[in-house]
Short mmCIF file of C-alpha atoms in Angstrom, two decimals:
data_model
loop_
_atom_site.label_atom_id
_atom_site.label_comp_id
_atom_site.label_asym_id
_atom_site.label_seq_id
_atom_site.Cartn_x
_atom_site.Cartn_y
_atom_site.Cartn_z
CA MET A 1 43.91 10.52 -36.25
CA VAL A 2 40.08 10.79 -36.35
CA ASN A 3 38.23 10.28 -33.07
CA LYS A 4 35.53 7.64 -33.38
CA THR A 5 32.33 8.50 -31.51
CA ASP A 6 30.91 5.79 -29.29
CA TYR A 7 27.19 6.25 -29.91
CA GLY A 8 26.35 3.66 -27.28
CA GLU A 9 28.03 5.91 -24.72
CA VAL A 10 26.23 8.94 -26.17
CA LEU A 11 22.90 7.13 -25.76
CA ARG A 12 23.65 6.21 -22.14
CA ASP A 13 24.79 9.75 -21.33
CA ARG A 14 21.64 11.24 -22.86
CA ASP A 15 19.38 10.02 -20.05
CA ALA A 16 22.00 9.64 -17.31
CA GLY A 17 20.88 12.76 -15.43
CA ILE A 18 17.25 11.62 -15.35
CA TYR A 19 18.12 8.15 -14.07
CA LEU A 20 20.57 9.54 -11.52
CA SER A 21 17.97 11.88 -10.01
CA ASN A 22 15.51 9.01 -9.85
CA THR A 23 18.12 6.80 -8.16
CA VAL A 24 18.81 9.45 -5.50
CA LEU A 25 15.10 9.70 -4.68
CA ILE A 26 14.75 5.92 -4.60
CA VAL A 27 17.68 5.58 -2.17
CA ILE A 28 16.21 8.28 0.11
CA GLY A 29 12.81 6.58 -0.07
CA THR A 30 14.40 3.21 0.72
CA VAL A 31 16.05 4.55 3.88
CA ILE A 32 12.75 6.12 4.99
CA GLY A 33 10.82 2.95 4.14
CA ILE A 34 13.22 0.64 5.99
CA PHE A 35 13.23 2.81 9.12
CA GLY A 36 9.46 3.35 9.05
CA ASN A 37 8.50 -0.28 8.47
CA LEU A 38 10.98 -1.57 11.06
CA THR A 39 9.45 0.88 13.55
CA VAL A 40 5.96 -0.39 12.74
CA ILE A 41 7.04 -4.04 13.06
CA TYR A 42 8.68 -3.42 16.44
CA PHE A 43 5.83 -1.43 18.00
CA TYR A 44 2.97 -3.62 16.77
CA LEU A 45 4.68 -6.93 17.57
CA VAL A 46 6.50 -6.00 20.80
CA ARG A 47 4.62 -3.12 22.44
CA ILE A 48 1.04 -3.13 21.17
CA LYS A 49 0.73 -6.92 20.70
CA GLU A 50 -2.82 -6.80 19.36
CA ARG A 51 -4.15 -9.67 17.27
CA GLY A 52 -7.57 -8.19 16.54
CA GLU A 53 -8.15 -4.97 14.61
CA ARG A 54 -4.43 -4.51 13.93
CA TYR A 55 -3.52 -8.12 13.10
CA PHE A 56 -2.48 -7.45 9.50
CA ILE A 57 -0.49 -4.26 10.18
CA PRO A 58 2.85 -5.90 11.17
CA LEU A 59 2.46 -8.48 8.38
CA LEU A 60 1.90 -5.72 5.83
CA ALA A 61 4.91 -3.84 7.24
CA ILE A 62 7.10 -6.95 6.79
CA VAL A 63 5.93 -7.27 3.17
CA ASP A 64 6.52 -3.54 2.56
CA LEU A 65 9.99 -3.81 4.10
CA CYS A 66 10.87 -6.64 1.69
CA ALA A 67 9.32 -4.66 -1.16
CA CYS A 68 11.45 -1.61 -0.30
CA LEU A 69 14.62 -3.70 -0.54
CA ALA A 70 13.65 -5.67 -3.66
CA SER A 71 12.15 -2.74 -5.57
CA SER A 72 15.03 -0.39 -4.78
CA LEU A 73 17.59 -2.93 -6.06
CA PHE A 74 15.48 -3.55 -9.17
CA ILE A 75 15.08 0.17 -9.94
CA VAL A 76 18.68 1.19 -9.14
CA MET A 77 20.05 -1.57 -11.39
CA HIS A 78 17.76 -0.42 -14.20
CA ASN A 79 18.77 3.21 -13.72
CA THR A 80 22.48 2.42 -13.64
CA PHE A 81 22.56 -0.09 -16.51
CA PHE A 82 19.47 0.75 -18.53
CA TYR A 83 20.98 0.15 -21.99
CA ASN A 84 23.83 -2.18 -20.95
CA TYR A 85 22.48 -4.52 -18.27
CA PRO A 86 25.41 -6.62 -17.03
CA SER A 87 23.86 -9.87 -15.74
CA ASP A 88 21.09 -12.12 -17.01
CA ILE A 89 20.80 -13.98 -13.66
CA VAL A 90 20.52 -10.75 -11.65
CA CYS A 91 17.84 -9.53 -14.05
CA ARG A 92 15.79 -12.72 -13.63
CA ILE A 93 16.03 -12.77 -9.82
CA LEU A 94 15.23 -9.08 -9.34
CA THR A 95 12.33 -9.23 -11.81
CA PHE A 96 10.85 -12.20 -9.95
CA LEU A 97 11.25 -10.50 -6.55
CA GLN A 98 9.82 -7.22 -7.85
CA VAL A 99 6.63 -8.86 -9.11
CA PHE A 100 6.31 -11.23 -6.14
CA VAL A 101 6.60 -8.72 -3.27
CA THR A 102 4.63 -5.91 -4.94
CA GLY A 103 1.91 -8.37 -5.89
CA LEU A 104 1.84 -9.80 -2.36
CA SER A 105 1.48 -6.30 -0.92
CA GLY A 106 -1.52 -5.69 -3.17
CA HIS A 107 -3.15 -9.01 -2.26
CA MET A 108 -2.61 -8.28 1.44
CA LEU A 109 -4.59 -5.07 1.03
CA LEU A 110 -7.36 -7.01 -0.71
CA VAL A 111 -7.52 -9.39 2.28
CA ILE A 112 -7.61 -6.42 4.68
CA CYS A 113 -10.36 -4.86 2.61
CA PHE A 114 -12.41 -8.07 2.80
CA GLN A 115 -11.90 -8.20 6.58
CA ARG A 116 -13.13 -4.60 7.01
CA TYR A 117 -16.09 -5.34 4.72
CA LEU A 118 -17.19 -8.24 6.95
CA LEU A 119 -16.64 -6.17 10.10
CA VAL A 120 -18.47 -3.02 9.00
CA CYS A 121 -21.04 -4.10 6.42
CA LYS A 122 -21.84 -7.55 7.89
CA PRO A 123 -21.60 -6.91 11.67
CA TYR A 124 -23.80 -9.90 12.56
CA GLY A 125 -22.31 -12.24 9.98
CA PRO A 126 -19.16 -14.41 10.07
CA LYS A 127 -15.85 -12.79 11.03
CA MET A 128 -12.27 -13.62 10.12
CA THR A 129 -10.79 -15.62 12.98
CA VAL A 130 -7.05 -15.70 13.66
CA PHE A 131 -6.91 -19.03 11.82
CA TRP A 132 -8.47 -17.58 8.69
CA LYS A 133 -6.27 -14.51 8.91
CA LYS A 134 -3.22 -16.77 8.88
CA MET A 135 -4.69 -18.84 6.06
CA SER A 136 -5.48 -15.76 3.97
CA PHE A 137 -1.92 -14.49 4.37
CA ALA A 138 -0.53 -17.90 3.39
CA LEU A 139 -2.83 -18.09 0.36
CA ALA A 140 -1.77 -14.60 -0.73
CA CYS A 141 1.89 -15.68 -0.51
CA VAL A 142 1.27 -18.90 -2.48
CA PHE A 143 -0.79 -17.10 -5.14
CA SER A 144 1.82 -14.36 -5.63
CA PHE A 145 4.61 -16.93 -5.79
CA ALA A 146 2.69 -19.06 -8.31
CA TYR A 147 2.26 -16.32 -10.91
CA SER A 148 5.73 -14.80 -10.28
CA ILE A 149 7.87 -17.94 -10.52
CA PRO A 150 7.58 -18.24 -14.35
CA LEU A 151 9.50 -14.96 -14.61
CA LEU A 152 12.67 -16.76 -13.50
CA GLY A 153 12.52 -18.57 -16.82
CA MET A 154 10.90 -15.97 -19.07
CA SER A 155 12.66 -12.76 -18.03
CA GLY A 156 16.30 -11.89 -18.65
CA THR A 157 18.56 -9.66 -20.69
CA LYS A 158 17.93 -9.11 -24.38
CA THR A 159 20.51 -7.63 -26.75
CA THR A 160 19.24 -5.90 -29.87
CA ASP A 161 20.55 -3.41 -32.41
CA LYS A 162 18.82 -0.03 -32.41
CA ILE A 163 19.12 2.99 -34.66
CA PHE A 164 20.28 6.07 -32.74
CA LEU A 165 21.36 9.28 -34.51
CA ASN A 166 21.49 7.33 -37.78
CA HIS A 167 23.93 4.82 -36.29
CA THR A 168 23.44 1.23 -35.17
CA VAL A 169 23.82 0.85 -31.42
CA ALA A 170 23.78 -2.44 -29.49
CA THR A 171 21.56 -2.28 -26.39
CA THR A 172 21.16 -4.89 -23.65
CA LEU A 173 17.98 -4.42 -21.63
CA CYS A 174 16.55 -6.32 -18.67
CA LYS A 175 13.08 -7.35 -19.84
CA PHE A 176 10.14 -9.28 -18.46
CA TYR A 177 10.52 -11.67 -21.38
CA ALA A 178 13.89 -12.14 -23.03
CA GLU A 179 12.80 -14.22 -26.03
CA ASP A 180 10.74 -13.11 -29.00
CA SER A 181 7.02 -12.84 -28.43
CA SER A 182 5.12 -16.12 -28.46
CA THR A 183 1.59 -17.23 -27.74
CA ASN A 184 2.59 -18.51 -24.29
CA SER A 185 4.27 -15.25 -23.30
CA LEU A 186 1.32 -13.18 -24.55
CA VAL A 187 -1.12 -15.35 -22.58
CA TYR A 188 1.03 -15.16 -19.45
CA PHE A 189 1.46 -11.39 -19.50
CA GLY A 190 -2.20 -10.95 -20.38
CA LEU A 191 -3.16 -12.98 -17.30
CA LEU A 192 -0.61 -11.10 -15.18
CA GLY A 193 -2.11 -7.78 -16.24
CA LEU A 194 -5.60 -9.15 -15.59
CA VAL A 195 -4.61 -10.20 -12.05
CA MET A 196 -3.25 -6.72 -11.28
CA VAL A 197 -6.30 -4.92 -12.67
CA ALA A 198 -8.72 -7.34 -10.98
CA ASN A 199 -6.99 -6.92 -7.61
CA ILE A 200 -7.29 -3.13 -7.82
CA THR A 201 -10.91 -3.28 -9.03
CA ILE A 202 -12.12 -5.76 -6.38
CA THR A 203 -10.32 -3.86 -3.62
CA ALA A 204 -12.00 -0.60 -4.63
CA ALA A 205 -15.40 -2.28 -5.09
CA LEU A 206 -15.30 -3.83 -1.60
CA TYR A 207 -14.27 -0.65 0.18
CA ILE A 208 -16.85 1.68 -1.36
CA PRO A 209 -19.73 0.20 0.71
CA VAL A 210 -17.47 0.18 3.80
CA ILE A 211 -16.91 3.94 3.59
CA SER A 212 -20.60 4.55 2.85
CA LYS A 213 -21.57 2.52 5.92
CA ILE A 214 -19.10 4.43 8.11
CA GLN A 215 -20.57 7.77 7.01
CA VAL A 216 -24.11 6.60 7.81
CA VAL A 217 -23.14 5.15 11.21
CA LEU A 218 -21.09 8.17 12.26
CA SER A 219 -23.91 10.54 11.30
CA GLY A 220 -26.32 8.47 13.41
CA LYS A 221 -23.91 8.37 16.38
CA ILE A 222 -23.46 12.14 16.33
CA ALA A 223 -27.22 12.77 16.15
CA LYS A 224 -27.87 10.28 18.98
CA GLY A 225 -25.17 11.87 21.14
CA ASN A 226 -26.75 15.29 20.69
CA ARG A 227 -30.16 13.91 21.71
CA ASN A 228 -28.69 12.23 24.80
CA ARG A 229 -27.03 15.47 25.90
CA LYS A 230 -30.33 17.34 25.54
CA ILE A 231 -32.19 14.69 27.57
CA SER A 232 -29.50 14.78 30.26
CA SER A 233 -29.73 18.57 30.47
CA LYS A 234 -33.51 18.42 30.84
CA THR A 235 -33.20 15.78 33.56
CA ASP A 236 -30.71 17.90 35.49
CA ALA A 237 -32.92 20.98 35.14
CA GLY A 238 -35.99 19.10 36.34
CA ALA A 239 -34.07 17.75 39.29
CA ASN A 240 -33.31 21.26 40.50
CA ASP A 241 -37.06 22.07 40.64
CA THR A 242 -38.07 19.09 42.81
CA SER A 243 -38.88 19.38 46.51
CA PHE A 244 -36.56 18.56 49.41
CA ASN A 245 -38.41 15.27 50.05
CA ASN A 246 -37.50 13.95 46.57
CA THR A 247 -33.82 14.94 46.74
CA THR A 248 -32.51 11.44 47.48
CA LYS A 249 -34.57 9.88 44.71
CA THR A 250 -33.49 12.57 42.25
CA GLU A 251 -29.82 12.07 43.08
CA GLU A 252 -30.17 8.33 42.49
CA THR A 253 -31.88 8.99 39.17
CA MET A 254 -29.18 11.46 38.14
CA ALA A 255 -26.45 9.00 39.16
CA ALA A 256 -28.10 6.27 37.08
CA ASN A 257 -28.43 8.64 34.14
CA HIS A 258 -24.77 9.65 34.38
CA GLU A 259 -23.71 5.97 34.59
CA ILE A 260 -25.69 5.16 31.46
CA GLN A 261 -24.20 8.21 29.78
CA ARG A 262 -20.65 7.11 30.71
CA GLU A 263 -21.29 3.64 29.30
CA SER A 264 -22.70 5.19 26.15
CA ILE A 265 -19.65 7.46 25.80
CA SER A 266 -17.30 4.50 26.34
CA LYS A 267 -19.10 2.44 23.70
CA THR A 268 -19.10 5.41 21.33
CA ARG A 269 -15.35 5.86 21.80
CA ASN A 270 -14.75 2.19 21.00
CA ASP A 271 -16.92 2.49 17.90
CA PHE A 272 -15.06 5.61 16.82
CA ALA A 273 -11.73 3.82 17.34
CA LYS A 274 -12.89 0.97 15.09
CA ARG A 275 -14.10 3.44 12.48
CA ARG A 276 -10.79 5.30 12.68
CA ILE A 277 -8.86 2.08 12.01
CA THR A 278 -11.18 1.36 9.08
CA ILE A 279 -10.62 4.86 7.67
CA MET A 280 -6.87 4.34 8.14
CA PHE A 281 -7.00 1.21 6.01
CA PHE A 282 -9.08 3.12 3.45
CA VAL A 283 -6.30 5.72 3.09
CA ILE A 284 -3.73 2.91 2.77
CA ILE A 285 -5.82 1.22 0.06
CA LEU A 286 -6.37 4.54 -1.72
CA ALA A 287 -2.60 5.13 -1.75
CA TYR A 288 -2.15 1.61 -3.14
CA ILE A 289 -4.65 2.17 -5.96
CA LEU A 290 -3.27 5.60 -6.92
CA SER A 291 0.34 4.35 -6.94
CA TYR A 292 -0.33 1.06 -8.74
CA LEU A 293 -2.57 2.32 -11.54
CA PRO A 294 0.08 4.35 -13.45
CA SER A 295 2.59 1.50 -13.19
CA VAL A 296 0.09 -1.11 -14.39
CA VAL A 297 -1.13 1.05 -17.28
CA LEU A 298 2.41 1.86 -18.46
CA LEU A 299 3.46 -1.80 -18.15
CA ILE A 300 0.53 -2.87 -20.31
CA ILE A 301 1.36 -0.18 -22.87
CA ALA A 302 5.03 -1.22 -23.02
CA TYR A 303 4.22 -4.85 -23.77
CA ALA A 304 1.09 -4.30 -25.86
CA ILE A 305 2.79 -2.10 -28.48
CA THR A 306 5.00 -4.27 -30.69
CA ASP A 307 7.37 -1.52 -31.88
CA PHE A 308 7.64 0.20 -28.49
CA ASP A 309 11.12 1.77 -28.11
CA TYR A 310 12.54 3.88 -25.26
CA ILE A 311 15.16 5.39 -27.59
CA THR A 312 12.50 7.39 -29.45
CA PHE A 313 11.41 9.17 -26.25
CA THR A 314 11.95 12.89 -25.84
CA GLU A 315 13.48 14.15 -22.59
CA GLY A 316 10.06 15.04 -21.18
CA GLU A 317 8.62 11.65 -22.13
CA THR A 318 11.58 9.89 -20.50
CA ILE A 319 11.09 11.84 -17.26
CA ALA A 320 7.35 11.14 -17.20
CA TRP A 321 7.82 7.44 -17.99
CA THR A 322 10.63 6.96 -15.45
CA TYR A 323 8.79 8.53 -12.53
CA LEU A 324 5.25 7.34 -13.27
CA SER A 325 6.31 3.73 -13.89
CA ARG A 326 8.09 3.66 -10.51
CA ILE A 327 5.58 5.60 -8.44
CA VAL A 328 4.38 2.24 -7.10
CA PHE A 329 7.46 2.37 -4.86
CA LEU A 330 5.73 5.07 -2.78
CA ASN A 331 3.14 2.52 -1.69
CA HIS A 332 5.76 0.72 0.41
CA ILE A 333 7.03 3.78 2.31
CA VAL A 334 3.91 5.85 3.09
CA ASN A 335 2.08 3.35 5.31
CA PRO A 336 4.06 4.09 8.53
CA PHE A 337 3.09 7.77 8.21
CA ILE A 338 -0.56 6.78 7.78
CA TYR A 339 -0.42 4.56 10.88
CA SER A 340 1.11 7.36 12.97
CA TYR A 341 -1.67 9.76 11.94
CA PHE A 342 -4.74 7.54 12.29
CA ASP A 343 -3.82 4.93 14.92
CA VAL A 344 -4.04 6.68 18.29
CA LYS A 345 -2.54 3.71 20.16
CA PHE A 346 0.49 3.57 17.84
CA ARG A 347 1.00 7.32 18.14
CA ALA A 348 0.76 7.12 21.94
CA GLU A 349 3.37 4.34 22.04
CA LEU A 350 5.68 6.41 19.84
CA LYS A 351 5.33 9.43 22.14
CA THR A 352 5.92 7.28 25.24
CA CYS A 353 9.03 5.73 23.73
CA PHE A 354 10.59 9.02 22.67
CA MET A 355 9.62 10.78 25.92
CA CYS A 356 11.33 8.02 27.94
CA LYS A 357 14.50 8.38 25.87
CA ARG A 358 14.58 12.11 26.59
#
């Protein structure tokens, strides 16, 4: 009796090792992301309780927590059932959630970028009040939901026959659009790609002047501090040369100078703290741009090329495509590490908490 080769199974086994390794990393990243974002939510809402500079941090952590869960489910299902996706409904729901939460995370960073722009580049202009912060978050949610909801109807599983090793193999893939290409689908995905690219571009364009302003201000603060120290040293030296009759007056002058110096140092520290928070958000936004760009570019390529086919990929191309298209997942797990490095108050609360437990 002749054994009949199941070429569908051969196709699935060909890339199984690549998808398995990616799944393992995604699961590890999900655990780290859940723990990190829950820690951020707890400390910023319960212990720090600040509604000023750090208002958006717990909100962004909540969005990143949801993104960790939704993206990990989306990716693991794709890795496990890449060529034989089992459920059309699951595909539609996970595709919608993937686009909604990742898009919302990006729009949140755009709002944060706009807030820092007003704070740093327009210090005497209008500021975002708590009301407008809430409104901006609500608008970001509504906007993300509006362009994601059509995917519940357009996405789904699509079964097609492919040629693999000179044999016809039936494949069932979870795709962003399950039907054949139409004018409506092309317009929709064109607009979706435009929204993603525009969000990245505007975010970068707004933050460039913010960083430039910070560099100029910090350089001026350092130079002014050096001048103040020199003046203080000269005042102290001159005070030592005065006569006994002017001792009381000199001491009062020195005390006044030291008081002014302390106030100046306190103000400088507050300014440096604000700049540090701004730089922290810059690193977060930079991580967002670097992680989103490969995913957006590859998504556009996949849906712009009519005869695009994963089966024709070599092993190296499959590895590159799998990891680069999912590198956006890193954006949702790195932020807690960035907070712990740049935010002195958050780091102090972490140390206090762990020291008390010991």
